[in-house]
mmCIF file of C-alpha atoms in Angstrom:
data_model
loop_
_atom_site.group_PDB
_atom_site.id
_atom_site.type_symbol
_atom_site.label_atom_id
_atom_site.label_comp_id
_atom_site.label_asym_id
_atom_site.label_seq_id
_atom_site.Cartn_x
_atom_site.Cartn_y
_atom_site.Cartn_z
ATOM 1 C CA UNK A 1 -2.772 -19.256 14.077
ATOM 2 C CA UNK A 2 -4.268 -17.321 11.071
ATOM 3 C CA UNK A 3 -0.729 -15.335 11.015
ATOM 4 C CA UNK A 4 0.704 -18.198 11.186
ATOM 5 C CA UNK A 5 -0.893 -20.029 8.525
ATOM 6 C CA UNK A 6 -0.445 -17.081 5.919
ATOM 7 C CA UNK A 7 3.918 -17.204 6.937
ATOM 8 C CA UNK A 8 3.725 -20.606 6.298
ATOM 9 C CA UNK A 9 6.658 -20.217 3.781
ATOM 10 C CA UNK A 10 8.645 -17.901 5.565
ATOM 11 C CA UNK A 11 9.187 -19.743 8.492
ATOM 12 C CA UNK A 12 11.304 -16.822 10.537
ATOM 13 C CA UNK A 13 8.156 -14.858 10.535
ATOM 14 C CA UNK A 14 6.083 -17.243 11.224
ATOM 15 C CA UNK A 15 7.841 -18.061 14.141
ATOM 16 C CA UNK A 16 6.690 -14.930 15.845
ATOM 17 C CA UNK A 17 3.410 -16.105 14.984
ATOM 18 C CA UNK A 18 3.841 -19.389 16.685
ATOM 19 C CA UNK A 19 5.620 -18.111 20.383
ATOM 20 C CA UNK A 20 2.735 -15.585 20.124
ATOM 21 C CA UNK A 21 0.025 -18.284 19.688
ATOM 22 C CA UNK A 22 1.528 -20.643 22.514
ATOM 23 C CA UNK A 23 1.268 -17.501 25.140
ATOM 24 C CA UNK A 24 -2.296 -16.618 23.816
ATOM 25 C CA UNK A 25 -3.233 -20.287 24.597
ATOM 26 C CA UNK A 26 -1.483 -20.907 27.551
ATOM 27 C CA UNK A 27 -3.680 -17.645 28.753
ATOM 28 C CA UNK A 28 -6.948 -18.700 27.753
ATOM 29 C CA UNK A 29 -6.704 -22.450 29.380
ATOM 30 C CA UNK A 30 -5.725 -20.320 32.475
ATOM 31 C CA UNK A 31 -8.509 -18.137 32.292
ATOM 32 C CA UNK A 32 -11.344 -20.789 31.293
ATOM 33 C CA UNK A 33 -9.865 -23.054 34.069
ATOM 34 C CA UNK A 34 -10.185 -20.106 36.297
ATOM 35 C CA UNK A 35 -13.679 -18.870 35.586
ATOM 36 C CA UNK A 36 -15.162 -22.485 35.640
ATOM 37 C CA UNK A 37 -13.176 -22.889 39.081
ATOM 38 C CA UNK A 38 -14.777 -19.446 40.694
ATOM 39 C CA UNK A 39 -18.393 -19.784 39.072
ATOM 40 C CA UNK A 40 -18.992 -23.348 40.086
ATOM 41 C CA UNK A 41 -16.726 -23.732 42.696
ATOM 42 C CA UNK A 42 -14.830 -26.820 41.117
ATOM 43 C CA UNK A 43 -11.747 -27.793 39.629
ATOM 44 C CA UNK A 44 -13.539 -30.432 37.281
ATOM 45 C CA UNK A 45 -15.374 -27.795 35.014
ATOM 46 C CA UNK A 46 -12.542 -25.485 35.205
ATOM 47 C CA UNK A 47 -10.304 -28.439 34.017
ATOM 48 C CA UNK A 48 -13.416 -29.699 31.079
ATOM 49 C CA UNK A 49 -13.435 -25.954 30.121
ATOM 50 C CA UNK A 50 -9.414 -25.822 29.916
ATOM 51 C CA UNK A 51 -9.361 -29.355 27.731
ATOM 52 C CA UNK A 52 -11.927 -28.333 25.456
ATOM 53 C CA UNK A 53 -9.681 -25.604 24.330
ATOM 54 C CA UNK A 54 -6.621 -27.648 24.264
ATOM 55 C CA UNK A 55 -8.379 -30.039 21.956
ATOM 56 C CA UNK A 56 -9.793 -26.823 19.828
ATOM 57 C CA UNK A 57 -6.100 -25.953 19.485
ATOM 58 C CA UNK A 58 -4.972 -29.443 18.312
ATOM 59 C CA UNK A 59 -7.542 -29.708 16.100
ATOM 60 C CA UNK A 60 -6.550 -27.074 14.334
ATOM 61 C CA UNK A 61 -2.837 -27.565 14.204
ATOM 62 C CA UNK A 62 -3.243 -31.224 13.144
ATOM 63 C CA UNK A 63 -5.090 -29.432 10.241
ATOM 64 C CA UNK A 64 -2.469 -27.148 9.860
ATOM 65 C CA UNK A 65 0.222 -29.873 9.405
ATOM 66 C CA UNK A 66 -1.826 -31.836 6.930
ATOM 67 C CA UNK A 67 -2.130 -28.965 4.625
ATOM 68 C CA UNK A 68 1.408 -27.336 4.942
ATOM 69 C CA UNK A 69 4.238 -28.043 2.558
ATOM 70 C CA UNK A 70 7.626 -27.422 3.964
ATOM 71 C CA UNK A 71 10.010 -26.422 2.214
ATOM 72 C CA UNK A 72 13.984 -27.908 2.373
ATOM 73 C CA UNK A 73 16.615 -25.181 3.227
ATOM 74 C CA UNK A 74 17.853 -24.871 -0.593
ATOM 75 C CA UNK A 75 14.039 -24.185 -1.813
ATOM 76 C CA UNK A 76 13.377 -22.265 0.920
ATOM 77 C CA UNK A 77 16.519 -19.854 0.102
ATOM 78 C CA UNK A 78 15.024 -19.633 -3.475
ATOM 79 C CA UNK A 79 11.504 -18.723 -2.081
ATOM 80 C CA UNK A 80 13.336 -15.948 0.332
ATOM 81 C CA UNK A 81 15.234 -14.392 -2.464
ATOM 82 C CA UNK A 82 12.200 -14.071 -4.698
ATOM 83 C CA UNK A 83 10.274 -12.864 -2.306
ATOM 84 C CA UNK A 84 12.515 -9.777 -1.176
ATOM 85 C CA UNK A 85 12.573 -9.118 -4.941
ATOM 86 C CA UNK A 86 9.383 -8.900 -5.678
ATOM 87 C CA UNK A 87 8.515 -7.246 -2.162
ATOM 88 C CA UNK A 88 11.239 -4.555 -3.115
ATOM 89 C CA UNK A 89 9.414 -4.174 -6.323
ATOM 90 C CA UNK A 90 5.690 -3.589 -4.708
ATOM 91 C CA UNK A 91 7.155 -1.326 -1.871
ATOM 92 C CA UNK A 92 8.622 1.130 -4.971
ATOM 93 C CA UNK A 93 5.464 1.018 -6.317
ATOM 94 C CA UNK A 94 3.553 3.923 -3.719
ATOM 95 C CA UNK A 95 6.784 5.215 -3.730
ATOM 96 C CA UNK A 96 7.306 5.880 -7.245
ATOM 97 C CA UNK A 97 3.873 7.565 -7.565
ATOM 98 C CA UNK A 98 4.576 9.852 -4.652
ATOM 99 C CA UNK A 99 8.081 11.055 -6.324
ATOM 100 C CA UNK A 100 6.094 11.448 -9.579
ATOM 101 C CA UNK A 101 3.018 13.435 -7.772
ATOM 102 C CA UNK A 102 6.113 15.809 -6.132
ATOM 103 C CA UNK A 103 7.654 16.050 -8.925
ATOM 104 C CA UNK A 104 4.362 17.125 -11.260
ATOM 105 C CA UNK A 105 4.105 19.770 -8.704
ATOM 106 C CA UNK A 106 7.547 21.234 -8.703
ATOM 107 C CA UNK A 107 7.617 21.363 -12.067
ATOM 108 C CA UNK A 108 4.388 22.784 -12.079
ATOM 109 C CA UNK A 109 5.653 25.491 -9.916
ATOM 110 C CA UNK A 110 8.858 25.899 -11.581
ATOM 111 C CA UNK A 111 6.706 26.546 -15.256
ATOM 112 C CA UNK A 112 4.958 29.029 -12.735
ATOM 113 C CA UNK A 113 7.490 30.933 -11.951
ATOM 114 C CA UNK A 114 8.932 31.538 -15.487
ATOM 115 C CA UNK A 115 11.316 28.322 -15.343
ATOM 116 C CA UNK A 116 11.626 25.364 -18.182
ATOM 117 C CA UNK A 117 11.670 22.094 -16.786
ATOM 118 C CA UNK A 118 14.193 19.757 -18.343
ATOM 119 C CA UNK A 119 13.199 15.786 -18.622
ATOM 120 C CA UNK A 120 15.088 15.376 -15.270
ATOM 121 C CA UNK A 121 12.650 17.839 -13.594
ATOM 122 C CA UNK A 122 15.552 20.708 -13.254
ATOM 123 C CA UNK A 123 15.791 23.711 -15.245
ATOM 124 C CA UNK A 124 16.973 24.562 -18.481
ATOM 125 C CA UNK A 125 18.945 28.116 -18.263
ATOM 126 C CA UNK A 126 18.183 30.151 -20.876
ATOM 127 C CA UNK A 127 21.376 32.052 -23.505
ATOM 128 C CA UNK A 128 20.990 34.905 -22.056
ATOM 129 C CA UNK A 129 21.163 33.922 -18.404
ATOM 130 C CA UNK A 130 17.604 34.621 -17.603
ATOM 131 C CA UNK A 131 14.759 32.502 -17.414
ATOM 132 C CA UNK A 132 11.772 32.032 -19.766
ATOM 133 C CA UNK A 133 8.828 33.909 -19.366
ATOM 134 C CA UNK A 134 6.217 31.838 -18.473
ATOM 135 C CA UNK A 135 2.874 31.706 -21.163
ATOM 136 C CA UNK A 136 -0.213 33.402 -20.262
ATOM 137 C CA UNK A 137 -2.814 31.102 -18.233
ATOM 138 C CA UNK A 138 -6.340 31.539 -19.489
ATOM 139 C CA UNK A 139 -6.923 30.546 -15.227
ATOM 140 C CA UNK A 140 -4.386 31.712 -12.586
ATOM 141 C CA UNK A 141 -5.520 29.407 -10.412
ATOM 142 C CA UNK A 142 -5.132 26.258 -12.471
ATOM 143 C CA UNK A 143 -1.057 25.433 -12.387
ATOM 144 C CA UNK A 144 0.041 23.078 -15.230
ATOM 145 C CA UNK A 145 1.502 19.727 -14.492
ATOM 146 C CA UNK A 146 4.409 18.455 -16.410
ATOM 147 C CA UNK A 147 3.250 17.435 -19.805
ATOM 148 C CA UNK A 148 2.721 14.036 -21.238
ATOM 149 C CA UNK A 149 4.549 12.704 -18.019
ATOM 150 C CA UNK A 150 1.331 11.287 -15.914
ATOM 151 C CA UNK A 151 -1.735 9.150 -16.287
ATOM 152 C CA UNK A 152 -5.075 10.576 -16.262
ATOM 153 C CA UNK A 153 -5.464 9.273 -12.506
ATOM 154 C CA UNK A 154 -2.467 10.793 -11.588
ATOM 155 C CA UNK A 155 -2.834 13.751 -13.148
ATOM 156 C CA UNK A 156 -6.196 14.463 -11.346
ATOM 157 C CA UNK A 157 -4.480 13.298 -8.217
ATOM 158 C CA UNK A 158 -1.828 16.006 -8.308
ATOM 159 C CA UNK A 159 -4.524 18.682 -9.060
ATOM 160 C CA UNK A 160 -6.371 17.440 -5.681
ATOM 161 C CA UNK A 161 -3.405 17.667 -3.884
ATOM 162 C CA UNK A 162 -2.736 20.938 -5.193
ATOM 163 C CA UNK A 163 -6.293 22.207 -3.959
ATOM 164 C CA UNK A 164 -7.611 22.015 -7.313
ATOM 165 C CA UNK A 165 -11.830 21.231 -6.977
ATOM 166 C CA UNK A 166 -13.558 22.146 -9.860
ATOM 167 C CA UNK A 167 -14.168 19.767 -12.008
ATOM 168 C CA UNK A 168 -13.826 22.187 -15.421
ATOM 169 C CA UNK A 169 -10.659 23.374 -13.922
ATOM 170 C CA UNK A 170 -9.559 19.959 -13.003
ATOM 171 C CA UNK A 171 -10.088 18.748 -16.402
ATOM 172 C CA UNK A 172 -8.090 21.699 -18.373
ATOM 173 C CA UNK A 173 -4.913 20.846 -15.905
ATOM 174 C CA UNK A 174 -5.214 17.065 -16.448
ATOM 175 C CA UNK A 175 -4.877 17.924 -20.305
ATOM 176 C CA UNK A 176 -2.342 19.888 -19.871
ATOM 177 C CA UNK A 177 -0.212 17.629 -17.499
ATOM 178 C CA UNK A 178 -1.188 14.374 -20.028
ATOM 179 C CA UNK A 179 -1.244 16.044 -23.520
ATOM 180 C CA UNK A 180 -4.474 14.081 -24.037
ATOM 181 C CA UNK A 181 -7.986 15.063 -25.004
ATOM 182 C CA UNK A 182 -9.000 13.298 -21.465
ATOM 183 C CA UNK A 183 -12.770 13.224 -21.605
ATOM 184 C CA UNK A 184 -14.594 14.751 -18.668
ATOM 185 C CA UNK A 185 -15.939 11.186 -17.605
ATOM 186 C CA UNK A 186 -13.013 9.982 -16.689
ATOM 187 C CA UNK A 187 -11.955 12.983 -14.493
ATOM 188 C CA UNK A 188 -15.289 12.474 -12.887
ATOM 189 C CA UNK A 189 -14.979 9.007 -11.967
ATOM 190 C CA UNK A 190 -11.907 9.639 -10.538
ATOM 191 C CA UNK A 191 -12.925 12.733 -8.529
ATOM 192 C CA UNK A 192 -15.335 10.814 -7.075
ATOM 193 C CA UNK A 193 -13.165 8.296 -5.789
ATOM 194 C CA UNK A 194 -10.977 11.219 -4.474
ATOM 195 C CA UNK A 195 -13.981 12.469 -2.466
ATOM 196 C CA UNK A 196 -14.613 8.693 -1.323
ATOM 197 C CA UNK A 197 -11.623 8.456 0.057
ATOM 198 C CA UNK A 198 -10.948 12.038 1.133
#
């Protein structure tokens, strides 16, 4: 019934919901009717037991009806079609930060390995058919992340995925990656949260 009651305006979900809910009941009258039958040796508590469900259950759909709103098929239509949109829009939402994170991280190993990332992530060939050489890093073990491309979470994100702990080393490639003087604080906070979750 809970499902049920959050579909209430998408009623082909919610439908689901509702066959579920009818077997569920169905079930538990059985089972209630059973037990009271077995333990006391009686239909009549069995049956009490049964009806004090059913009237549990139509309690709470009569409540159910009073506070839902339907919806007539040309508002409903309206509600569907908004609601793909904007469910299209949060779905690219994890999936645009995990196509940035990759991409921080190719490019990061690209730069690595002497190449120039272009805006596009790809490489820019150099005139003379060989790549750049890549700039001396004060810390081989720190990789920089695209620049100016990320936010400060993200950019700490991509060092943790890349293995990165320390916090000093953190810091210098979330600089790098965001072009910003990030203050340690902030890569803190978000390390922490990192470690929470991790």
């Amino acid at each position: 019934m809970d499902v049920e009651w959050l579909l209430r305006y998408d009623p082909e979900r919610a439908q689901i919901a509702r066959r579920a809910d009818r077997w569920a009941f169905a079930v538990s009258m059985g089972a209630v009717f059973a037990h009271g039958y077995l333990i006391a040796d009686t239909w009549v508590i069995g049956a009490v037991g049964a009806a004090v469900s059913a009237l549990a259950k139509g309690g709470w759909s009569m409540a159910m009806r009073v506070h839902a709103r339907p919806l007539d098929a040309r508002t409903q239509q309206w509600v569907t079609a908004r609601r793909a949109k904007v469910d299209g829009q949060l779905a690219m939402i994890p999936i645009r930060r995990e196509l940035q994170r990759g991409q921080a991280l190719v490019d990061a190993e690209r730069r690595s390995l002497g190449g120039t990332p272009e805006e596009n992530g790809s490489e820019i060939p150099e005139a003379s058919g060989t790549p750049e050489t890549a700039p001396e890093d004060p810390d081989p073990k720190v990789s920089p992340i695209r620049y100016g491309r990320v936010t400060t979470q993200e950019a700490v994100r991509n060092a943790w995925d890349a293995g990165i702990r320390d916090p000093d080393a953190v810091l210098r490639t979330v600089r790098n990656a965001t072009g910003k003087p990030v203050p340690q604080s902030s890569v803190d906070r978000y390390l922490r949260a990192l470690k929470v979750a991790g």
